GROMACS .gro file of C-alpha atoms in nm:
model
  267
    1MET     CA    1  -6.263   1.149   3.205
    2SER     CA    2  -6.290   1.249   3.572
    3GLY     CA    3  -6.545   1.493   3.708
    4THR     CA    4  -6.277   1.757   3.767
    5GLU     CA    5  -6.148   1.730   3.411
    6THR     CA    6  -6.501   1.744   3.274
    7GLY     CA    7  -6.576   2.053   3.482
    8ALA     CA    8  -6.261   2.228   3.364
    9LEU     CA    9  -6.337   2.143   3.002
   10THR     CA   10  -6.698   2.259   3.040
   11LEU     CA   11  -6.580   2.593   3.181
   12ALA     CA   12  -6.333   2.635   2.896
   13VAL     CA   13  -6.602   2.558   2.636
   14MET     CA   14  -6.841   2.807   2.797
   15LEU     CA   15  -6.579   3.086   2.797
   16ALA     CA   16  -6.484   3.006   2.437
   17LEU     CA   17  -6.848   3.032   2.328
   18ILE     CA   18  -6.886   3.364   2.510
   19PHE     CA   19  -6.572   3.500   2.341
   20LEU     CA   20  -6.725   3.392   2.009
   21ARG     CA   21  -7.021   3.621   2.095
   22VAL     CA   22  -7.266   3.340   2.165
   23PRO     CA   23  -7.529   3.477   2.408
   24ILE     CA   24  -7.423   3.400   2.766
   25ALA     CA   25  -7.740   3.207   2.853
   26LEU     CA   26  -7.706   2.986   2.545
   27ALA     CA   27  -7.332   2.933   2.609
   28MET     CA   28  -7.405   2.820   2.965
   29ILE     CA   29  -7.682   2.583   2.851
   30LEU     CA   30  -7.466   2.425   2.579
   31ALA     CA   31  -7.161   2.384   2.804
   32ALA     CA   32  -7.362   2.246   3.097
   33GLY     CA   33  -7.558   2.014   2.871
   34GLY     CA   34  -7.238   1.878   2.724
   35GLY     CA   35  -7.092   1.823   3.071
   36ILE     CA   36  -7.400   1.633   3.191
   37LEU     CA   37  -7.397   1.426   2.872
   38VAL     CA   38  -7.035   1.323   2.929
   39LEU     CA   39  -7.076   1.248   3.300
   40SER     CA   40  -7.425   1.094   3.319
   41GLY     CA   41  -7.537   1.011   2.968
   42PRO     CA   42  -7.830   1.121   2.752
   43THR     CA   43  -8.102   0.980   2.980
   44VAL     CA   44  -8.014   1.210   3.269
   45LEU     CA   45  -7.969   1.506   3.032
   46LEU     CA   46  -8.314   1.456   2.879
   47ALA     CA   47  -8.473   1.406   3.221
   48GLN     CA   48  -8.323   1.727   3.355
   49SER     CA   49  -8.412   1.916   3.037
   50LYS     CA   50  -8.773   1.813   3.093
   51THR     CA   51  -8.803   1.926   3.455
   52LEU     CA   52  -8.524   2.172   3.539
   53ALA     CA   53  -8.640   2.459   3.317
   54TRP     CA   54  -8.994   2.436   3.455
   55ASP     CA   55  -8.871   2.426   3.815
   56ILE     CA   56  -8.668   2.744   3.763
   57PHE     CA   57  -8.933   2.938   3.572
   58ALA     CA   58  -9.205   2.832   3.817
   59SER     CA   59  -9.002   2.950   4.119
   60TYR     CA   60  -9.195   3.219   4.307
   61ASP     CA   61  -8.875   3.346   4.469
   62LEU     CA   62  -8.720   3.414   4.129
   63SER     CA   63  -9.031   3.591   3.995
   64VAL     CA   64  -8.902   3.909   4.159
   65VAL     CA   65  -8.612   3.926   3.910
   66PRO     CA   66  -8.809   3.997   3.588
   67LEU     CA   67  -9.024   4.245   3.780
   68PHE     CA   68  -8.722   4.449   3.891
   69LEU     CA   69  -8.579   4.426   3.538
   70LEU     CA   70  -8.910   4.556   3.401
   71MET     CA   71  -8.900   4.833   3.660
   72GLY     CA   72  -8.553   4.932   3.539
   73HIS     CA   73  -8.664   4.925   3.176
   74LEU     CA   74  -8.963   5.149   3.250
   75ALA     CA   75  -8.737   5.385   3.447
   76THR     CA   76  -8.507   5.413   3.147
   77ARG     CA   77  -8.793   5.478   2.906
   78ALA     CA   78  -8.947   5.730   3.146
   79GLN     CA   79  -8.613   5.919   3.152
   80LEU     CA   80  -8.575   5.886   3.528
   81SER     CA   81  -8.199   5.871   3.475
   82ARG     CA   82  -8.197   6.217   3.316
   83ASP     CA   83  -8.410   6.364   3.595
   84LEU     CA   84  -8.183   6.205   3.855
   85PHE     CA   85  -7.868   6.348   3.700
   86ARG     CA   86  -8.017   6.694   3.662
   87GLY     CA   87  -8.143   6.692   4.020
   88VAL     CA   88  -7.812   6.589   4.177
   89HIS     CA   89  -7.626   6.819   3.938
   90ALA     CA   90  -7.838   7.110   4.062
   91LEU     CA   91  -7.725   7.033   4.417
   92VAL     CA   92  -7.349   6.984   4.370
   93GLY     CA   93  -7.271   7.065   4.006
   94ASN     CA   94  -7.138   7.413   4.080
   95LEU     CA   95  -6.853   7.264   4.286
   96ARG     CA   96  -6.520   7.165   4.132
   97GLY     CA   97  -6.564   6.802   4.034
   98GLY     CA   98  -6.932   6.835   4.117
   99VAL     CA   99  -7.061   6.701   3.786
  100ALA     CA  100  -6.865   6.377   3.834
  101ILE     CA  101  -7.000   6.353   4.190
  102ALA     CA  102  -7.348   6.419   4.051
  103ALA     CA  103  -7.300   6.131   3.806
  104ILE     CA  104  -7.207   5.899   4.095
  105GLY     CA  105  -7.510   6.013   4.295
  106ALA     CA  106  -7.737   5.963   3.995
  107CYS     CA  107  -7.591   5.614   3.944
  108ALA     CA  108  -7.678   5.533   4.304
  109GLY     CA  109  -8.032   5.659   4.257
  110PHE     CA  110  -8.085   5.475   3.931
  111GLY     CA  111  -7.934   5.157   4.077
  112ALA     CA  112  -8.190   5.183   4.355
  113VAL     CA  113  -8.460   5.164   4.090
  114CYS     CA  114  -8.329   4.912   3.838
  115GLY     CA  115  -8.106   4.681   4.047
  116SER     CA  116  -7.864   4.615   3.762
  117SER     CA  117  -7.507   4.738   3.726
  118LEU     CA  118  -7.508   4.691   3.348
  119ALA     CA  119  -7.824   4.896   3.306
  120THR     CA  120  -7.697   5.162   3.548
  121ALA     CA  121  -7.360   5.201   3.377
  122SER     CA  122  -7.498   5.205   3.022
  123THR     CA  123  -7.791   5.437   3.098
  124MET     CA  124  -7.601   5.689   3.309
  125GLY     CA  125  -7.313   5.683   3.061
  126LYS     CA  126  -7.547   5.807   2.791
  127VAL     CA  127  -7.686   6.077   3.019
  128ALA     CA  128  -7.379   6.205   3.205
  129LEU     CA  129  -7.082   6.145   2.976
  130PRO     CA  130  -7.180   6.407   2.714
  131GLU     CA  131  -7.208   6.670   2.990
  132LEU     CA  132  -6.872   6.570   3.138
  133ARG     CA  133  -6.711   6.594   2.795
  134ARG     CA  134  -6.873   6.932   2.728
  135LEU     CA  135  -6.723   7.069   3.049
  136LYS     CA  136  -6.383   6.925   2.946
  137TYR     CA  137  -6.348   6.685   3.237
  138ASP     CA  138  -6.042   6.464   3.235
  139THR     CA  139  -6.134   6.151   3.035
  140GLY     CA  140  -6.002   5.914   3.299
  141LEU     CA  141  -6.189   6.089   3.578
  142ALA     CA  142  -6.515   6.104   3.381
  143THR     CA  143  -6.518   5.742   3.267
  144GLY     CA  144  -6.382   5.620   3.601
  145ALA     CA  145  -6.659   5.795   3.793
  146LEU     CA  146  -6.924   5.641   3.568
  147ALA     CA  147  -6.767   5.295   3.578
  148ALA     CA  148  -6.742   5.306   3.958
  149GLY     CA  149  -7.094   5.445   3.989
  150GLY     CA  150  -7.226   5.170   3.765
  151THR     CA  151  -7.118   4.905   4.015
  152LEU     CA  152  -7.361   5.051   4.267
  153GLY     CA  153  -7.645   4.884   4.077
  154ILE     CA  154  -7.561   4.543   4.224
  155LEU     CA  155  -7.498   4.675   4.574
  156ILE     CA  156  -7.776   4.920   4.650
  157PRO     CA  157  -8.113   4.746   4.704
  158PRO     CA  158  -8.310   4.629   4.519
  159SER     CA  159  -8.022   4.435   4.363
  160VAL     CA  160  -8.086   4.149   4.120
  161VAL     CA  161  -7.755   3.988   4.218
  162LEU     CA  162  -7.848   3.996   4.587
  163ILE     CA  163  -8.183   3.837   4.504
  164LEU     CA  164  -8.019   3.554   4.308
  165TYR     CA  165  -7.762   3.502   4.584
  166SER     CA  166  -8.038   3.490   4.845
  167VAL     CA  167  -8.226   3.226   4.647
  168ILE     CA  168  -7.913   3.015   4.595
  169VAL     CA  169  -7.807   3.015   4.962
  170ASP     CA  170  -8.168   3.013   5.090
  171ALA     CA  171  -8.127   3.347   5.272
  172ASN     CA  172  -8.393   3.606   5.347
  173ILE     CA  173  -8.400   3.865   5.066
  174VAL     CA  174  -8.516   4.148   5.294
  175THR     CA  175  -8.231   4.076   5.537
  176MET     CA  176  -7.983   4.082   5.249
  177PHE     CA  177  -8.119   4.418   5.133
  178MET     CA  178  -8.085   4.558   5.484
  179ALA     CA  179  -7.728   4.433   5.506
  180ALA     CA  180  -7.639   4.602   5.174
  181MET     CA  181  -7.766   4.949   5.264
  182LEU     CA  182  -7.466   5.060   5.470
  183PRO     CA  183  -7.199   4.928   5.229
  184GLY     CA  184  -7.386   5.094   4.944
  185ALA     CA  185  -7.394   5.429   5.123
  186LEU     CA  186  -7.025   5.399   5.216
  187ALA     CA  187  -6.939   5.320   4.853
  188VAL     CA  188  -7.119   5.633   4.730
  189ILE     CA  189  -6.940   5.849   4.989
  190GLY     CA  190  -6.605   5.686   4.910
  191PHE     CA  191  -6.638   5.740   4.535
  192ALA     CA  192  -6.736   6.105   4.589
  193LEU     CA  193  -6.437   6.157   4.820
  194VAL     CA  194  -6.200   6.012   4.561
  195VAL     CA  195  -6.332   6.259   4.301
  196ALA     CA  196  -6.299   6.548   4.549
  197ILE     CA  197  -5.939   6.450   4.632
  198GLU     CA  198  -5.848   6.411   4.265
  199VAL     CA  199  -5.982   6.753   4.161
  200ARG     CA  200  -5.809   6.912   4.457
  201ARG     CA  201  -5.484   6.754   4.340
  202ARG     CA  202  -5.550   6.838   3.974
  203PRO     CA  203  -5.801   7.127   3.952
  204GLU     CA  204  -5.807   7.115   3.571
  205ALA     CA  205  -5.938   6.755   3.578
  206GLY     CA  206  -6.282   6.856   3.706
  207PRO     CA  207  -6.396   7.212   3.638
  208PRO     CA  208  -6.718   7.327   3.806
  209GLY     CA  209  -7.042   7.320   3.611
  210GLY     CA  210  -7.241   7.621   3.505
  211GLN     CA  211  -7.448   7.823   3.751
  212LEU     CA  212  -7.823   7.766   3.752
  213THR     CA  213  -8.090   8.018   3.833
  214GLY     CA  214  -8.299   7.965   4.145
  215ALA     CA  215  -8.599   7.854   3.937
  216GLU     CA  216  -8.392   7.606   3.737
  217ARG     CA  217  -8.238   7.462   4.053
  218ARG     CA  218  -8.578   7.415   4.218
  219ARG     CA  219  -8.721   7.253   3.905
  220HIS     CA  220  -8.433   7.008   3.871
  221VAL     CA  221  -8.426   6.922   4.242
  222ALA     CA  222  -8.801   6.853   4.224
  223GLY     CA  223  -8.717   6.580   3.971
  224LEU     CA  224  -8.563   6.379   4.257
  225ILE     CA  225  -8.898   6.344   4.433
  226PRO     CA  226  -9.042   6.064   4.213
  227VAL     CA  227  -8.732   5.846   4.256
  228THR     CA  228  -8.739   5.905   4.632
  229LEU     CA  229  -9.105   5.806   4.647
  230ILE     CA  230  -9.058   5.493   4.436
  231PHE     CA  231  -8.752   5.380   4.632
  232GLY     CA  232  -8.926   5.461   4.960
  233ALA     CA  233  -9.237   5.266   4.864
  234VAL     CA  234  -9.042   4.956   4.757
  235ILE     CA  235  -8.773   4.943   5.026
  236GLY     CA  236  -8.989   5.101   5.298
  237GLY     CA  237  -9.263   4.850   5.224
  238LEU     CA  238  -9.015   4.564   5.251
  239TYR     CA  239  -8.858   4.686   5.575
  240GLY     CA  240  -9.195   4.778   5.725
  241GLY     CA  241  -9.335   4.433   5.658
  242TRP     CA  242  -9.605   4.559   5.422
  243PHE     CA  243  -9.478   4.360   5.123
  244THR     CA  244  -9.279   4.050   5.051
  245PRO     CA  245  -9.017   4.099   4.773
  246THR     CA  246  -9.234   4.004   4.475
  247PRO     CA  247  -9.530   4.234   4.560
  248ALA     CA  248  -9.277   4.509   4.641
  249ALA     CA  249  -9.126   4.470   4.294
  250ALA     CA  250  -9.475   4.479   4.142
  251MET     CA  251  -9.545   4.801   4.333
  252GLY     CA  252  -9.222   4.947   4.195
  253VAL     CA  253  -9.326   4.855   3.840
  254LEU     CA  254  -9.667   5.015   3.894
  255LEU     CA  255  -9.528   5.340   4.037
  256THR     CA  256  -9.258   5.370   3.771
  257GLY     CA  257  -9.511   5.308   3.497
  258LEU     CA  258  -9.747   5.568   3.643
  259TYR     CA  259  -9.463   5.820   3.659
  260GLY     CA  260  -9.393   5.765   3.290
  261LEU     CA  261  -9.759   5.792   3.196
  262ILE     CA  262  -9.824   6.103   3.404
  263GLY     CA  263  -9.514   6.270   3.262
  264ARG     CA  264  -9.622   6.162   2.911
  265LYS     CA  265  -9.292   5.983   2.860
  266LEU     CA  266  -9.464   5.647   2.813
  267SER     CA  267  -9.754   5.593   2.575
   0.00000   0.00000   0.00000
């Protein structure tokens, strides 16, 4: 069997295992191991099994990934996503379609903390979708806004995907983060414009949210300050040359954990 045929078969086996609900990591290991076994024999497979896992887990460049994932987990447990949504909702929620725009803005903010599209979409879906349904937003508009906003997690720094890509192609992670800032901002603006155009075309699709009192608005907007400080410390520290990526991620974990402890949302 040629290398091309083996590669195609390995890919097919991996996809079949994933469709059978085998965890993705295990499906990739089994498929790749089978491909190496066919092409190079058991000696090479055992040799790589002995050294490859250690080389990956001992990589300092990749140590930033679990730190940003931990940061996202702490942000979820500390209910940063709820505070983000309420804060942006207080700013634009009284506009027609404003709650959907608030959901997109909150997705951008949460993506800037967790760096994962999956975590952003699932977390913000739980926070924003009930409010969108309560206000009788069009189902397609509500779910579309959340699905589009969820993709911002892999674009807005710190992005786990950008980190992995930087490691694979041996690029500078900070440079990649800088390059992603403008596309991320343009994506947020573009998604918000699409919602605004849609509710102008179909006003019933996105009714305005309820009016808040001045005290409520100030309290909710104040909830945006911790996220701004955490994002500013991590990204500002990277751009200012104060941290390399791994210490910056550790700083983000520390600040997010402190926010949860001070707010008594983490024990």
